[in-house]
Amino acid sequence: MREGDLRFVFSVLQGEKVKNNPLDWYSVLGFLEFHRVAVYFYRKAIEIGLELPERIAKILFELSSEQKLLCQKKNEYLHWISAALERTKINHAFLKGSVLQGAYFRQLTNEYFSCRR
């Protein structure tokens, strides 16, 4: 990814309006997905009124929808697990959702991300 594209990404993530678009949107998209900031970038782009290419906007919208659905499912499972622990009078605390993702949600995660494209 070019330095100018990187500056573009940082500007959008900071909520600054940008004048020039990157030359290679797919490298930008790869960077955003690798660093797990694609959905945040999408929300900031909408907030500042940045026009995205149609295909890039569609991919970012899909990522945003998937993340929202995945978070809802995780929340449901966490409530279910918490209720089961409370019924057995076991004190518990969930430290971070991603800790459970690999153990309890592996199949769910694979289903959502394998059918994405």
Short mmCIF file of C-alpha atoms in Angstrom, two decimals:
data_model
loop_
_atom_site.label_atom_id
_atom_site.label_comp_id
_atom_site.label_asym_id
_atom_site.label_seq_id
_atom_site.Cartn_x
_atom_site.Cartn_y
_atom_site.Cartn_z
CA MET A 1 0.00 0.00 0.00
CA ARG A 2 1.30 3.45 -0.90
CA GLU A 3 2.09 6.09 1.68
CA GLY A 4 -0.62 8.37 0.27
CA ASP A 5 -3.20 5.62 0.67
CA LEU A 6 -2.09 5.12 4.26
CA ARG A 7 -2.46 8.85 4.98
CA PHE A 8 -5.93 8.67 3.42
CA VAL A 9 -6.93 5.81 5.75
CA PHE A 10 -5.62 7.61 8.83
CA SER A 11 -7.42 10.81 7.87
CA VAL A 12 -10.74 9.02 7.49
CA LEU A 13 -10.26 7.11 10.75
CA GLN A 14 -9.64 10.44 12.50
CA GLY A 15 -12.82 11.87 10.98
CA GLU A 16 -11.09 14.37 8.71
CA LYS A 17 -12.53 15.20 5.31
CA VAL A 18 -10.25 14.07 2.50
CA LYS A 19 -9.93 15.46 -1.01
CA ASN A 20 -8.17 12.67 -2.87
CA ASN A 21 -9.09 9.01 -3.01
CA PRO A 22 -6.57 6.17 -2.98
CA LEU A 23 -5.40 4.69 -6.26
CA ASP A 24 -5.75 1.10 -5.08
CA TRP A 25 -8.95 0.58 -3.09
CA TYR A 26 -8.36 -3.15 -2.77
CA SER A 27 -5.05 -2.70 -0.97
CA VAL A 28 -6.78 -0.20 1.32
CA LEU A 29 -9.56 -2.71 1.93
CA GLY A 30 -7.03 -5.44 2.68
CA PHE A 31 -5.25 -3.16 5.14
CA LEU A 32 -8.54 -2.29 6.87
CA GLU A 33 -9.62 -5.93 7.15
CA PHE A 34 -6.20 -7.11 8.33
CA HIS A 35 -6.13 -4.53 11.11
CA ARG A 36 -9.82 -5.10 11.93
CA VAL A 37 -10.83 -1.49 11.46
CA ALA A 38 -12.90 -1.87 8.28
CA VAL A 39 -16.25 -1.37 10.01
CA TYR A 40 -14.97 1.65 11.95
CA PHE A 41 -13.60 3.07 8.69
CA TYR A 42 -16.98 2.52 7.03
CA ARG A 43 -18.84 4.34 9.81
CA LYS A 44 -16.38 7.25 9.73
CA ALA A 45 -16.62 7.44 5.92
CA ILE A 46 -20.40 7.73 6.16
CA GLU A 47 -20.09 10.27 8.97
CA ILE A 48 -17.83 12.59 6.95
CA GLY A 49 -19.76 12.04 3.71
CA LEU A 50 -16.99 10.26 1.82
CA GLU A 51 -18.12 8.76 -1.47
CA LEU A 52 -16.87 5.19 -1.76
CA PRO A 53 -16.76 3.14 -4.95
CA GLU A 54 -19.87 0.98 -5.21
CA ARG A 55 -18.08 -2.37 -4.82
CA ILE A 56 -16.01 -1.16 -1.84
CA ALA A 57 -19.10 0.31 -0.17
CA LYS A 58 -20.92 -3.00 -0.65
CA ILE A 59 -18.08 -5.01 0.89
CA LEU A 60 -17.81 -2.62 3.85
CA PHE A 61 -21.58 -2.70 4.34
CA GLU A 62 -21.51 -6.52 4.34
CA LEU A 63 -18.68 -6.52 6.89
CA SER A 64 -20.65 -4.12 9.07
CA SER A 65 -23.79 -6.25 8.85
CA GLU A 66 -21.85 -9.43 9.63
CA GLN A 67 -20.17 -7.85 12.63
CA LYS A 68 -23.51 -6.62 13.98
CA LEU A 69 -25.10 -10.05 13.55
CA LEU A 70 -22.11 -11.81 15.08
CA CYS A 71 -22.17 -9.49 18.10
CA GLN A 72 -25.89 -10.12 18.58
CA LYS A 73 -25.34 -13.88 18.49
CA LYS A 74 -22.42 -13.65 20.91
CA ASN A 75 -24.59 -11.59 23.23
CA GLU A 76 -27.35 -14.21 23.13
CA TYR A 77 -24.90 -17.01 23.89
CA LEU A 78 -23.27 -15.04 26.70
CA HIS A 79 -26.67 -14.47 28.32
CA TRP A 80 -27.45 -18.17 27.94
CA ILE A 81 -24.12 -19.20 29.48
CA SER A 82 -24.48 -16.63 32.25
CA ALA A 83 -27.99 -17.85 33.11
CA ALA A 84 -26.74 -21.44 33.27
CA LEU A 85 -23.91 -20.45 35.60
CA GLU A 86 -26.27 -18.43 37.81
CA ARG A 87 -28.67 -21.39 38.10
CA THR A 88 -25.83 -23.48 39.47
CA LYS A 89 -24.77 -20.58 41.73
CA ILE A 90 -21.33 -20.26 40.14
CA ASN A 91 -19.77 -16.81 40.39
CA HIS A 92 -18.49 -15.73 37.00
CA ALA A 93 -17.30 -12.79 34.94
CA PHE A 94 -16.71 -12.53 31.22
CA LEU A 95 -13.53 -10.62 30.55
CA LYS A 96 -13.63 -10.22 26.79
CA GLY A 97 -15.87 -11.56 24.04
CA SER A 98 -13.01 -12.59 21.79
CA VAL A 99 -11.75 -14.98 24.48
CA LEU A 100 -14.89 -17.06 24.03
CA GLN A 101 -15.01 -16.70 20.27
CA GLY A 102 -12.47 -19.45 19.62
CA ALA A 103 -14.06 -21.89 22.05
CA TYR A 104 -17.82 -21.42 21.84
CA PHE A 105 -18.37 -19.57 18.59
CA ARG A 106 -15.92 -21.22 16.20
CA GLN A 107 -18.65 -22.90 14.13
CA LEU A 108 -20.82 -19.79 14.12
CA THR A 109 -17.89 -17.61 13.06
CA ASN A 110 -16.88 -20.00 10.30
CA GLU A 111 -20.43 -20.12 8.94
CA TYR A 112 -20.73 -16.33 8.72
CA PHE A 113 -17.33 -15.67 7.20
CA SER A 114 -17.26 -18.63 4.81
CA CYS A 115 -20.45 -17.50 3.04
CA ARG A 116 -19.45 -13.85 2.85
CA ARG A 117 -18.46 -13.73 -0.82
#
